[in-house]
């Protein structure tokens, strides 16, 4: 009986959380909300996703939204207000904030960061004096993603190749806090969250987050658990949000992709080609300033994903020419497969 009641709750949540307008694929096919519902349900089942919230974008507006699954082990259903950890999808929002500060003359993208704020964690290696804000935003600092044994290192000469790094973003966060006298969360709120109506999104844990945050999935199994709360802002991973709010940032980015001199146009300029060992050699992906840029048969695609502990996974992407995109957040461990399937569905409709 308990399982039956849970199924009823899930079905009710699935039916009630959907809002839709005209959904179109990148190739121009019309997709009904029922087809979208069926696709999402199939992915939830086959990929064992505990909680999912998604927003689909077409022509600068949200045309479909769905929130489904369970928030936690107490079987509270996910709803339109449920928050998730955005993980590394925090980075594009921080990059946008940094470029606003560059526009205001607070810092220069090509000035070595140590001139603004010496960094004792890496001062033993003089190569760190080469690192600029641009290198942080396009991941060419030479830093690892995260330090090991509490020691930060430089793995290659800064500026010479791509090497994804959260450490770089954390350093740049210290720099902008020093230059402005404001915390990273205050700056992000000023330049992104408030103007883009992301009113319940936050880089730090608060009472609203506590009440609305979905639990993650612990140790790649069905046990639900949250990460430790982020009591201070981290420009590389601490954003709490939901897809309809994050979609406002994506929509603004899509609009700005057509505006010369805009912040997003600066972000979208390819800085360095990405060639990873486990990457499909047919992919043509570069790193811009806080956003991935991919040349596809359907035109330019911009994206960024995220993955924090306890299987909080997320992704946004949009195709510039067709103005089709999506944002999703999940408590589920099979991020790569979901990203691949949803991208294919949004291109061809199946």
CSV table of N, CA and C in Angstrom, one decimal, residues 30 32 43 50 68 70 114-115 117 126-128 132 137 160 166 186 236 253 257 261 270 287 291 299 315-316:
chain,number,residue,atom,x,y,z
A,30,UNK,N,7.9,20.1,-34.1
A,30,UNK,CA,7.0,20.4,-32.9
A,30,UNK,C,7.0,19.2,-32.0
A,32,UNK,N,5.0,17.8,-28.5
A,32,UNK,CA,3.9,18.1,-27.5
A,32,UNK,C,4.4,17.9,-26.1
A,43,UNK,N,13.4,8.6,-18.8
A,43,UNK,CA,14.8,8.9,-18.3
A,43,UNK,C,14.8,8.7,-16.8
A,50,UNK,N,16.4,10.2,-8.9
A,50,UNK,CA,15.5,10.4,-7.7
A,50,UNK,C,14.7,11.7,-7.8
A,68,UNK,N,9.7,16.8,-10.9
A,68,UNK,CA,9.2,15.5,-10.5
A,68,UNK,C,10.1,14.7,-9.7
A,70,UNK,N,11.1,12.7,-5.9
A,70,UNK,CA,11.0,12.9,-4.5
A,70,UNK,C,12.2,13.8,-4.0
A,114,UNK,N,48.3,38.5,-9.0
A,114,UNK,CA,49.1,38.7,-7.8
A,114,UNK,C,49.3,40.2,-7.6
A,115,UNK,N,49.2,41.0,-8.7
A,115,UNK,CA,49.3,42.5,-8.6
A,115,UNK,C,48.1,43.1,-7.8
A,117,UNK,N,46.2,40.9,-5.7
A,117,UNK,CA,46.1,40.2,-4.4
A,117,UNK,C,47.0,39.0,-4.4
A,126,UNK,N,56.9,30.8,-8.6
A,126,UNK,CA,56.8,32.1,-9.2
A,126,UNK,C,55.9,32.1,-10.5
A,127,UNK,N,55.6,30.9,-11.0
A,127,UNK,CA,54.8,30.9,-12.2
A,127,UNK,C,53.4,31.4,-11.9
A,128,UNK,N,53.0,31.5,-10.7
A,128,UNK,CA,51.6,32.0,-10.4
A,128,UNK,C,51.5,33.4,-10.7
A,132,UNK,N,46.3,35.3,-14.9
A,132,UNK,CA,45.4,36.5,-15.0
A,132,UNK,C,43.9,36.0,-14.9
A,137,UNK,N,39.1,32.2,-16.1
A,137,UNK,CA,37.8,32.0,-16.7
A,137,UNK,C,37.9,31.1,-17.9
A,160,UNK,N,49.1,28.2,-21.3
A,160,UNK,CA,49.6,27.3,-22.4
A,160,UNK,C,48.6,26.3,-22.9
A,166,UNK,N,38.7,24.4,-10.5
A,166,UNK,CA,37.9,25.2,-9.5
A,166,UNK,C,38.8,26.1,-8.6
A,186,UNK,N,27.4,38.8,-2.6
A,186,UNK,CA,26.8,40.2,-2.8
A,186,UNK,C,27.0,40.7,-4.2
A,236,UNK,N,33.0,28.8,-7.5
A,236,UNK,CA,33.1,27.6,-8.4
A,236,UNK,C,32.0,26.6,-8.2
A,253,UNK,N,21.6,35.4,-21.6
A,253,UNK,CA,22.8,35.1,-22.4
A,253,UNK,C,22.4,34.9,-23.9
A,257,UNK,N,23.8,37.1,-26.9
A,257,UNK,CA,24.7,36.5,-28.0
A,257,UNK,C,24.5,37.2,-29.3
A,261,UNK,N,29.3,43.7,-28.3
A,261,UNK,CA,29.8,44.3,-27.1
A,261,UNK,C,29.2,43.9,-25.8
A,270,UNK,N,35.7,31.9,-28.2
A,270,UNK,CA,36.6,30.8,-27.9
A,270,UNK,C,38.0,31.3,-27.6
A,287,UNK,N,36.9,26.5,-24.9
A,287,UNK,CA,36.5,27.2,-23.7
A,287,UNK,C,36.5,28.7,-24.0
A,291,UNK,N,32.2,29.7,-20.2
A,291,UNK,CA,31.2,28.9,-21.0
A,291,UNK,C,31.9,28.1,-22.0
A,299,UNK,N,24.9,24.7,-35.8
A,299,UNK,CA,25.4,26.0,-35.4
A,299,UNK,C,26.1,25.9,-34.0
A,315,UNK,N,23.0,20.8,-15.9
A,315,UNK,CA,23.4,21.2,-17.2
A,315,UNK,C,22.5,22.3,-17.8
A,316,UNK,N,23.2,23.3,-18.4
A,316,UNK,CA,22.4,24.2,-19.3
A,316,UNK,C,23.1,24.2,-20.7
